[in-house]
PDB file of C-alpha atoms in Angstrom:
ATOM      1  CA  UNK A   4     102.789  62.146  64.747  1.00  0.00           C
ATOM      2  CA  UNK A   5     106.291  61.942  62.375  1.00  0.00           C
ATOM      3  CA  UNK A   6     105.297  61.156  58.749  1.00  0.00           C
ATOM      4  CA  UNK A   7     106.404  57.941  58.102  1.00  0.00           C
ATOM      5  CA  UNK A   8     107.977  56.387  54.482  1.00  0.00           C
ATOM      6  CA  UNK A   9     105.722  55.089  52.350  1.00  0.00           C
ATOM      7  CA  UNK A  10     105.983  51.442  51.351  1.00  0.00           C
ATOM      8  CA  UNK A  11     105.803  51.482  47.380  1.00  0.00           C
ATOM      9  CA  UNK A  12     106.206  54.674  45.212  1.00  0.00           C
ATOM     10  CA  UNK A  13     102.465  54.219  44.103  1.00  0.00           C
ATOM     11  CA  UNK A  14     101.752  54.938  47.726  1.00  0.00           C
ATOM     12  CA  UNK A  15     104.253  57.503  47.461  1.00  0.00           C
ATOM     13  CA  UNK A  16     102.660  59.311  44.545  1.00  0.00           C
ATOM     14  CA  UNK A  17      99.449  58.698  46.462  1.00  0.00           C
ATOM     15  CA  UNK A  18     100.735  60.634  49.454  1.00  0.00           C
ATOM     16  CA  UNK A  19     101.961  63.342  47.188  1.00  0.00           C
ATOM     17  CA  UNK A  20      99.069  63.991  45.012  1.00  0.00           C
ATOM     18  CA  UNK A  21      96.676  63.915  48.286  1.00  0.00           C
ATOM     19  CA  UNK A  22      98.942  67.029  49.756  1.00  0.00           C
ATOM     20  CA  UNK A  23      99.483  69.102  46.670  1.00  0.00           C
ATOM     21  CA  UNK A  24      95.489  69.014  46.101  1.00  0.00           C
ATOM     22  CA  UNK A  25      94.997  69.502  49.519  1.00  0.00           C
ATOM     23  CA  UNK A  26      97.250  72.916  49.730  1.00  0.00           C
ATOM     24  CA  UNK A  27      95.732  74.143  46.161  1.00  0.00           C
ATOM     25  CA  UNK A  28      92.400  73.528  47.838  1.00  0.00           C
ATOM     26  CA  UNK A  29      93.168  75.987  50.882  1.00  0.00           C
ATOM     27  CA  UNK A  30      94.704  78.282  48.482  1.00  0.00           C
ATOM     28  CA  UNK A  31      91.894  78.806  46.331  1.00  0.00           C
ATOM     29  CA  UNK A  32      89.549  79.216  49.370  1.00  0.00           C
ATOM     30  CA  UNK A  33      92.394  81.731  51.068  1.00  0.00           C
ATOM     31  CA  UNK A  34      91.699  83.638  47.411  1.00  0.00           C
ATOM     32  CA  UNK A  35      88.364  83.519  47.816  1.00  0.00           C
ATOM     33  CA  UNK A  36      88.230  84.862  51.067  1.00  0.00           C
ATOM     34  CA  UNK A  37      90.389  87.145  50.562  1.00  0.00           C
ATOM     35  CA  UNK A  38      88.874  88.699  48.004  1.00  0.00           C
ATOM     36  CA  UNK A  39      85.267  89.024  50.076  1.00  0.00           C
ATOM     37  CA  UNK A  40      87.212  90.328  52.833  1.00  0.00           C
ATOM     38  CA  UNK A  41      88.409  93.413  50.017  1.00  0.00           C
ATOM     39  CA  UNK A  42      85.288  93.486  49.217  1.00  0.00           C
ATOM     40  CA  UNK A  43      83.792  94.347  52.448  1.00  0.00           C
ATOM     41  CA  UNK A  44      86.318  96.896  53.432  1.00  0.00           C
ATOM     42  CA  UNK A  45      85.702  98.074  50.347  1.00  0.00           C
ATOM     43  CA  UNK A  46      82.471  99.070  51.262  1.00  0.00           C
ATOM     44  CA  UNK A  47      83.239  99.880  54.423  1.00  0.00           C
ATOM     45  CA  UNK A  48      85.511 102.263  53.903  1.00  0.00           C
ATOM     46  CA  UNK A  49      82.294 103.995  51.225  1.00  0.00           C
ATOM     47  CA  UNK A  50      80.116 103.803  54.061  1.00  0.00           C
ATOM     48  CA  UNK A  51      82.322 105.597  57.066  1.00  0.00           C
ATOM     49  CA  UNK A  52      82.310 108.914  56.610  1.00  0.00           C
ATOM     50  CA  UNK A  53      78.217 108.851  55.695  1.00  0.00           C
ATOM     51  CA  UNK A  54      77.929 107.342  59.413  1.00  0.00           C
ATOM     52  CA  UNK A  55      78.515 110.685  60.843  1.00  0.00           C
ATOM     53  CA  UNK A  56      77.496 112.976  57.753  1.00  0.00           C
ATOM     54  CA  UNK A  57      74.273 111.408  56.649  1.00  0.00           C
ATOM     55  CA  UNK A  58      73.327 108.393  58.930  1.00  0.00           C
ATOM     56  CA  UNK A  59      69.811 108.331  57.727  1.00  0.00           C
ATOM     57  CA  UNK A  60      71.089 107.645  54.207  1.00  0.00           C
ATOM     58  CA  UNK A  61      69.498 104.700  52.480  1.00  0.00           C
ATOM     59  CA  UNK A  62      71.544 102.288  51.821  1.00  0.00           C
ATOM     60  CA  UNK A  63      70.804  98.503  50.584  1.00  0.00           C
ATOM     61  CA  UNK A  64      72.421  95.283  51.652  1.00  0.00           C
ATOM     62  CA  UNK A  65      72.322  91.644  50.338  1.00  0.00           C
ATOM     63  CA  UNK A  66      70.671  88.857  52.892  1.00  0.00           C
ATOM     64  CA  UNK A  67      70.614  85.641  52.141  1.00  0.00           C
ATOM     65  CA  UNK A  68      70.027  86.309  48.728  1.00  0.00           C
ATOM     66  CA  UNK A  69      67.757  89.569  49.394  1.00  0.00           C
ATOM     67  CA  UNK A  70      68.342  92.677  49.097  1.00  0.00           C
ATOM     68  CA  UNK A  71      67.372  94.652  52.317  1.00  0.00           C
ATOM     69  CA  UNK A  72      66.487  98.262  52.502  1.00  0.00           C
ATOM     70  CA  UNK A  73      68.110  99.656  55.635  1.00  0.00           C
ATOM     71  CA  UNK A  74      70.232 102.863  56.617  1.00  0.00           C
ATOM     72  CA  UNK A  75      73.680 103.445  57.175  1.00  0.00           C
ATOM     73  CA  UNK A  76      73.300 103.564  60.795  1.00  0.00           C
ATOM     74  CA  UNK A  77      71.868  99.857  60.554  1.00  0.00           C
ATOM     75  CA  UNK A  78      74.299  98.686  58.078  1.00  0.00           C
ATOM     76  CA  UNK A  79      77.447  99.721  59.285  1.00  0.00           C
ATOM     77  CA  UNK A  80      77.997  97.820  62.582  1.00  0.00           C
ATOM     78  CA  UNK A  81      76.809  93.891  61.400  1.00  0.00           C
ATOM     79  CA  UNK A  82      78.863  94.653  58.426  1.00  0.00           C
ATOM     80  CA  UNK A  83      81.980  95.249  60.716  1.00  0.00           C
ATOM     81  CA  UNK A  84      81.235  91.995  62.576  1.00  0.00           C
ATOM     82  CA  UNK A  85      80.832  90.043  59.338  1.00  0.00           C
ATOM     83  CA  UNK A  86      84.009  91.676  57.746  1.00  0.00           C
ATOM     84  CA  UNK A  87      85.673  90.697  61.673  1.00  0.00           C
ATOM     85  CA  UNK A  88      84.340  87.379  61.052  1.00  0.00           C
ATOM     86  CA  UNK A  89      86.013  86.744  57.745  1.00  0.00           C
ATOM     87  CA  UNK A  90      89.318  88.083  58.768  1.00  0.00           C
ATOM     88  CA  UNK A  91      88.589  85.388  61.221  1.00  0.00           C
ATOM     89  CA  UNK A  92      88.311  82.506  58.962  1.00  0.00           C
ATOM     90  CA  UNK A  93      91.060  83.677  56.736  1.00  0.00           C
ATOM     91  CA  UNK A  94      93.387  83.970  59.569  1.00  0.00           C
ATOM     92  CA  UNK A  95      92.544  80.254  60.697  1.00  0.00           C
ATOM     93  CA  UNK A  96      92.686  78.842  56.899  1.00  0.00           C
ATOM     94  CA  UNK A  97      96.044  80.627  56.588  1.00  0.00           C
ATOM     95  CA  UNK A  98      97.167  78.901  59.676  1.00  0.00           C
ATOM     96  CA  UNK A  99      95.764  75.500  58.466  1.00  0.00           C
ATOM     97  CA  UNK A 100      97.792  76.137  54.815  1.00  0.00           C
ATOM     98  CA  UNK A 101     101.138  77.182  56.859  1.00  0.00           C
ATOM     99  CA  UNK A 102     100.289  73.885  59.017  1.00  0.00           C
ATOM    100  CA  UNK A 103      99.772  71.425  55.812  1.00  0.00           C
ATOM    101  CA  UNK A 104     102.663  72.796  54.050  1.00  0.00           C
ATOM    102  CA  UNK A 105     105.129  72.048  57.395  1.00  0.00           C
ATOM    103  CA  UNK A 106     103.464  68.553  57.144  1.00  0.00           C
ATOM    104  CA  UNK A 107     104.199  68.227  53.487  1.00  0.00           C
ATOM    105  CA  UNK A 108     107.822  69.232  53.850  1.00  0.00           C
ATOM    106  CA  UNK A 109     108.676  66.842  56.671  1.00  0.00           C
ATOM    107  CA  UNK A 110     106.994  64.092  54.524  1.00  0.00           C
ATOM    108  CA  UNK A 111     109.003  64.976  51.499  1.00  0.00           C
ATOM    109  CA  UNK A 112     112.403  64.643  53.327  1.00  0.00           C
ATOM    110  CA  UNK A 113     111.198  61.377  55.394  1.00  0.00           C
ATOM    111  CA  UNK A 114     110.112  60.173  52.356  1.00  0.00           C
ATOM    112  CA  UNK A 115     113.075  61.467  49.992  1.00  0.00           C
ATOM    113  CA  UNK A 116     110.869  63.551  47.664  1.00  0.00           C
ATOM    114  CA  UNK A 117     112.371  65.903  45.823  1.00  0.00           C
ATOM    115  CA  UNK A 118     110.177  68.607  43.501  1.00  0.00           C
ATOM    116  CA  UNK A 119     111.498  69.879  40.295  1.00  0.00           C
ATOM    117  CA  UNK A 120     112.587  73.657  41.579  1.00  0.00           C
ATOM    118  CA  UNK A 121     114.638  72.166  44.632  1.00  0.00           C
TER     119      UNK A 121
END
């Protein structure tokens, strides 16, 4: 659906204000991600070459707010799906931001809208 003008310029500042704080919402949570997503390589890429030199190594993982005793052998392959499954997200919330930010700029130039760097 094409934005449409607003009315007033309170609705206008409205309609603004609701998109800026919607991409600095996804942006924060993109940072946030991100940085779990480090983090799990991170210790992913600690953990690889034990797999094959020292699989029975013990090793301890975080659960729900526990911390697990487990080897690397365990540990290794459901923290590769978790790490897949927040590259995941962070793909789809970078698609949402790239998709709110189109939307923003169409409803800037329907509306006229001009920001200070432009």
């Amino acid at each position: 659906m094409p934005p449409k003008a607003p009315a007033t310029v309170e609705e206008a500042q409205a309609i603004f204000q609701r998109y800026r704080t919607e991409l600095q919402l996804l942006a924060t949570k993109i940072g946030e991600i991100e940085t779990d997503l480090d983090e799990h390589a991170l210790v992913l890429k600690t953990l690889q070459p034990l797999q094959s030199s020292d699989p029975t190594r013990t090793c301890y993982r975080l659960i729900g707010g526990t911390l697990v005793k487990r080897t690397v052998t365990d540990v290794v392959p459901s923290l590769e799906a978790t790490h897949n499954g927040i590259q995941k997200a962070l793909d789809t919330l970078a698609a949402n931001y790239k998709q709110k930010d189109a939307e923003f700029a169409d409803w800037r130039k329907v509306a006229g809208v001009q920001m200070g760097s432009q």
